[in-house]
Amino acid sequence: MAQKPSIPKGTRDFSPEEVLRRNYIINTLRTNFELFGFQPIETPSFENSSTLMGKYGDEGDRLIFKILNSGDYLNKVDDAVYTAKDSTKLTAEISEKALRYDLTVPFARYVVQHQNEIEFPFKRYQIQPVWRADRPQKGRFREFFQCDADAVGSDSLLQEVAFVQLYDAVFTDLGLKGTTVKMNNRKILSGLAEAIGAADKLIDFTVALDKLDKIGEEGVVKEMLAKGISEEAITRVKPIFNVSGNFAEKLNLLKDLLADSEVGKEGIEELAYINEKIAALGLATVTLDLDVTLARGLNYYTGAIFEVAAPEGVKMGSIGGGGRYDDLTGIFGLKNMSGVGISFGLDRIYLVLEELGLFPEQAIKGTKLLFINFGEAESLYCLKAVKSLREAGITSELYPDAAKMKKQMSHADKRNIQFVVLAGTQEMEEGVYTLKNMKTGDQTRVDLNELIKALA
RNA sequence: GUGGUUGUAGCUCAGUUGGUUAGAGCGCCUGAUUGUGGUUCAGGAGGUCGUCGGUUCGAGACCGAUCUUCCACCCCA
């Protein structure tokens, strides 16, 4: 079947069942975002290249989908650039638009562009697809949705507190028990690097540290050595490789390590503040934890760092993450605008809910009742009932053709429709409907009012 | 971007060192059953073996390219 049509790699079609389930998650997110006072915005699928390029590092630039200019774009290219075959330079000349790579940079652009209309602090949420020219892997696609909530224009740590509560509210609503919100702080990481005399190697240090649960202590040490961090420095920082205890106990250990680091102490204070407030307010299902190894290649996070781990026993990486960036909008010329935000990993949450069987039947049901079509007169009789049922909020429909009964029944069965109505001449004469429960096989004759009552 | 891996019916997969007409299960269609689906029984349809090229008397199998799948790295949600 060579001629079979296909979709680009890393993209997906969603079946009706999948869309219903995704919508269930998205609706839960949207409800809670709004409950917490976040306002929805949307931005275009594509931006000017200049808005996106250079914001995600060299690696990021490579992964941005570029959109070819319209018209005879090659004809306008500088001859020297064309003959040189320098892809980077050529790209700039033949493409001036690119697909959205994440929601954060467009949001920063939005804030700067509309700064005079926005009332600060501004809290927005945004649920839209983004695109990356990455090589697909399990759970990694070239088109996927991001579900972000961010707050700009406030340095208050109460924002961080609210985000922990937001995670708690969402995962509680989804019935997902046992998730852990892991927190860290960029200032602690800076402090650690400083304390061991490797302040200049902060990024290498954190990237290596972040891999602890993946490659183990030995692997991390090896990578740090390879990056030029001294053995002595590594020995000093080793206690954090296997810290245990609760949030406060871990903080105490850090206090010793970071006693001489101003920035480190600041980070500890921030985390302690957040932990105290959360402890006083209480959480329903989420556990708040401190994870010093949390670093997630986040060059732009300056304060809090969040990551959400799925319940233990579920083989799944993080299902959410976020953090604070003090200079969110600086790249677009608006200084001193601090932002903090979190993201929910829709696809991964979907996989976790599916694995644990947590999608509620109710939220994903389609049509509840199908009327079997026996002919012209009977259809009209049925359609009158359909109208009343729909007014009563009951999803119902009439099979469009007077096809063989077997075909219609089988259709109801395959679509998982729980009830069918058989209404032929007999029922019409008596003004009743034969209602059949497809699960139990039970059949009863009811009038319209009873029919509505039976399905409500 | 680097290294590997996968592709045979709608789906999941067999297919011997290269040898007639490529199979199974499930699904699909028809009938048993003209007012009863899901179960059962009988029958049937459906494949240029991802694509293009090469080796060979002969290729689903071997070689090359390309696309696709999945995995590791890089990076990331």
PDB file of N, CA and C in Angstrom, chain A residues 201-239:
ATOM      1  N   LYS A 201      31.703  27.690  36.186  1.00  0.00           N
ATOM      2  CA  LYS A 201      31.237  26.492  35.485  1.00  0.00           C
ATOM      3  C   LYS A 201      29.809  26.128  35.890  1.00  0.00           C
ATOM      4  N   LEU A 202      29.041  27.160  36.250  1.00  0.00           N
ATOM      5  CA  LEU A 202      27.697  26.910  36.769  1.00  0.00           C
ATOM      6  C   LEU A 202      26.864  26.014  35.861  1.00  0.00           C
ATOM      7  N   ILE A 203      26.857  26.323  34.576  1.00  0.00           N
ATOM      8  CA  ILE A 203      26.007  25.568  33.659  1.00  0.00           C
ATOM      9  C   ILE A 203      26.463  24.111  33.572  1.00  0.00           C
ATOM     10  N   ASP A 204      27.750  23.898  33.358  1.00  0.00           N
ATOM     11  CA  ASP A 204      28.274  22.533  33.298  1.00  0.00           C
ATOM     12  C   ASP A 204      27.967  21.785  34.589  1.00  0.00           C
ATOM     13  N   PHE A 205      28.135  22.499  35.698  1.00  0.00           N
ATOM     14  CA  PHE A 205      27.893  21.917  37.004  1.00  0.00           C
ATOM     15  C   PHE A 205      26.441  21.468  37.146  1.00  0.00           C
ATOM     16  N   THR A 206      25.505  22.339  36.795  1.00  0.00           N
ATOM     17  CA  THR A 206      24.097  22.000  36.971  1.00  0.00           C
ATOM     18  C   THR A 206      23.629  20.944  35.976  1.00  0.00           C
ATOM     19  N   VAL A 207      24.104  21.037  34.750  1.00  0.00           N
ATOM     20  CA  VAL A 207      23.705  20.046  33.751  1.00  0.00           C
ATOM     21  C   VAL A 207      24.125  18.653  34.210  1.00  0.00           C
ATOM     22  N   ALA A 208      25.330  18.548  34.762  1.00  0.00           N
ATOM     23  CA  ALA A 208      25.814  17.257  35.246  1.00  0.00           C
ATOM     24  C   ALA A 208      24.993  16.810  36.457  1.00  0.00           C
ATOM     25  N   LEU A 209      24.748  17.744  37.359  1.00  0.00           N
ATOM     26  CA  LEU A 209      24.009  17.437  38.581  1.00  0.00           C
ATOM     27  C   LEU A 209      22.604  16.935  38.264  1.00  0.00           C
ATOM     28  N   ASP A 210      22.011  17.519  37.258  1.00  0.00           N
ATOM     29  CA  ASP A 210      20.642  17.186  36.877  1.00  0.00           C
ATOM     30  C   ASP A 210      20.503  15.731  36.455  1.00  0.00           C
ATOM     31  N   LYS A 211      21.613  15.125  36.040  1.00  0.00           N
ATOM     32  CA  LYS A 211      21.543  13.756  35.514  1.00  0.00           C
ATOM     33  C   LYS A 211      21.690  12.701  36.603  1.00  0.00           C
ATOM     34  N   LEU A 212      21.729  13.145  37.867  1.00  0.00           N
ATOM     35  CA  LEU A 212      22.006  12.220  38.966  1.00  0.00           C
ATOM     36  C   LEU A 212      21.123  10.977  38.939  1.00  0.00           C
ATOM     37  N   ASP A 213      19.805  11.179  38.829  1.00  0.00           N
ATOM     38  CA  ASP A 213      18.907  10.013  38.892  1.00  0.00           C
ATOM     39  C   ASP A 213      19.024   9.157  37.639  1.00  0.00           C
ATOM     40  N   LYS A 214      19.637   9.705  36.624  1.00  0.00           N
ATOM     41  CA  LYS A 214      19.721   8.965  35.366  1.00  0.00           C
ATOM     42  C   LYS A 214      21.041   8.184  35.259  1.00  0.00           C
ATOM     43  N   ILE A 215      22.145   8.836  35.556  1.00  0.00           N
ATOM     44  CA  ILE A 215      23.437   8.173  35.368  1.00  0.00           C
ATOM     45  C   ILE A 215      24.130   7.863  36.693  1.00  0.00           C
ATOM     46  N   GLY A 216      23.501   8.221  37.810  1.00  0.00           N
ATOM     47  CA  GLY A 216      24.056   7.871  39.111  1.00  0.00           C
ATOM     48  C   GLY A 216      25.208   8.770  39.539  1.00  0.00           C
ATOM     49  N   GLU A 217      25.590   8.607  40.803  1.00  0.00           N
ATOM     50  CA  GLU A 217      26.633   9.440  41.386  1.00  0.00           C
ATOM     51  C   GLU A 217      27.942   9.341  40.592  1.00  0.00           C
ATOM     52  N   GLU A 218      28.286   8.112  40.273  1.00  0.00           N
ATOM     53  CA  GLU A 218      29.540   7.869  39.548  1.00  0.00           C
ATOM     54  C   GLU A 218      29.569   8.624  38.225  1.00  0.00           C
ATOM     55  N   GLY A 219      28.447   8.524  37.500  1.00  0.00           N
ATOM     56  CA  GLY A 219      28.354   9.168  36.209  1.00  0.00           C
ATOM     57  C   GLY A 219      28.465  10.682  36.320  1.00  0.00           C
ATOM     58  N   VAL A 220      27.812  11.220  37.352  1.00  0.00           N
ATOM     59  CA  VAL A 220      27.844  12.666  37.541  1.00  0.00           C
ATOM     60  C   VAL A 220      29.269  13.126  37.834  1.00  0.00           C
ATOM     61  N   VAL A 221      29.934  12.423  38.730  1.00  0.00           N
ATOM     62  CA  VAL A 221      31.320  12.771  39.080  1.00  0.00           C
ATOM     63  C   VAL A 221      32.190  12.751  37.830  1.00  0.00           C
ATOM     64  N   LYS A 222      31.984  11.709  37.037  1.00  0.00           N
ATOM     65  CA  LYS A 222      32.771  11.550  35.819  1.00  0.00           C
ATOM     66  C   LYS A 222      32.563  12.731  34.868  1.00  0.00           C
ATOM     67  N   GLU A 223      31.267  13.099  34.715  1.00  0.00           N
ATOM     68  CA  GLU A 223      30.970  14.204  33.804  1.00  0.00           C
ATOM     69  C   GLU A 223      31.538  15.529  34.317  1.00  0.00           C
ATOM     70  N   MET A 224      31.456  15.717  35.666  1.00  0.00           N
ATOM     71  CA  MET A 224      31.981  16.963  36.232  1.00  0.00           C
ATOM     72  C   MET A 224      33.498  17.053  36.025  1.00  0.00           C
ATOM     73  N   LEU A 225      34.168  15.944  36.250  1.00  0.00           N
ATOM     74  CA  LEU A 225      35.616  15.907  36.024  1.00  0.00           C
ATOM     75  C   LEU A 225      35.926  16.247  34.573  1.00  0.00           C
ATOM     76  N   ALA A 226      35.152  15.661  33.686  1.00  0.00           N
ATOM     77  CA  ALA A 226      35.375  15.885  32.260  1.00  0.00           C
ATOM     78  C   ALA A 226      35.188  17.348  31.895  1.00  0.00           C
ATOM     79  N   LYS A 227      34.307  18.048  32.649  1.00  0.00           N
ATOM     80  CA  LYS A 227      34.040  19.454  32.352  1.00  0.00           C
ATOM     81  C   LYS A 227      35.043  20.368  33.059  1.00  0.00           C
ATOM     82  N   GLY A 228      36.006  19.757  33.749  1.00  0.00           N
ATOM     83  CA  GLY A 228      37.054  20.566  34.340  1.00  0.00           C
ATOM     84  C   GLY A 228      36.777  21.039  35.755  1.00  0.00           C
ATOM     85  N   ILE A 229      35.833  20.382  36.430  1.00  0.00           N
ATOM     86  CA  ILE A 229      35.587  20.719  37.828  1.00  0.00           C
ATOM     87  C   ILE A 229      36.512  19.833  38.677  1.00  0.00           C
ATOM     88  N   SER A 230      37.202  20.449  39.638  1.00  0.00           N
ATOM     89  CA  SER A 230      38.250  19.721  40.362  1.00  0.00           C
ATOM     90  C   SER A 230      37.672  18.658  41.281  1.00  0.00           C
ATOM     91  N   GLU A 231      38.515  17.662  41.546  1.00  0.00           N
ATOM     92  CA  GLU A 231      38.092  16.556  42.389  1.00  0.00           C
ATOM     93  C   GLU A 231      37.763  17.050  43.791  1.00  0.00           C
ATOM     94  N   GLU A 232      38.553  18.012  44.239  1.00  0.00           N
ATOM     95  CA  GLU A 232      38.335  18.566  45.567  1.00  0.00           C
ATOM     96  C   GLU A 232      36.962  19.235  45.662  1.00  0.00           C
ATOM     97  N   ALA A 233      36.624  19.984  44.636  1.00  0.00           N
ATOM     98  CA  ALA A 233      35.330  20.670  44.608  1.00  0.00           C
ATOM     99  C   ALA A 233      34.190  19.651  44.649  1.00  0.00           C
ATOM    100  N   ILE A 234      34.360  18.589  43.891  1.00  0.00           N
ATOM    101  CA  ILE A 234      33.323  17.570  43.827  1.00  0.00           C
ATOM    102  C   ILE A 234      33.141  16.905  45.190  1.00  0.00           C
ATOM    103  N   THR A 235      34.252  16.662  45.865  1.00  0.00           N
ATOM    104  CA  THR A 235      34.169  16.055  47.189  1.00  0.00           C
ATOM    105  C   THR A 235      33.366  16.934  48.152  1.00  0.00           C
ATOM    106  N   ARG A 236      33.566  18.225  48.032  1.00  0.00           N
ATOM    107  CA  ARG A 236      32.864  19.142  48.929  1.00  0.00           C
ATOM    108  C   ARG A 236      31.360  19.126  48.700  1.00  0.00           C
ATOM    109  N   VAL A 237      30.978  18.904  47.453  1.00  0.00           N
ATOM    110  CA  VAL A 237      29.562  18.995  47.097  1.00  0.00           C
ATOM    111  C   VAL A 237      28.858  17.631  47.203  1.00  0.00           C
ATOM    112  N   LYS A 238      29.652  16.605  47.457  1.00  0.00           N
ATOM    113  CA  LYS A 238      29.099  15.246  47.466  1.00  0.00           C
ATOM    114  C   LYS A 238      27.921  15.008  48.426  1.00  0.00           C
ATOM    115  N   PRO A 239      27.899  15.665  49.579  1.00  0.00           N
ATOM    116  CA  PRO A 239      26.776  15.421  50.498  1.00  0.00           C
ATOM    117  C   PRO A 239      25.409  15.589  49.850  1.00  0.00           C
TER     118      PRO A 239
END
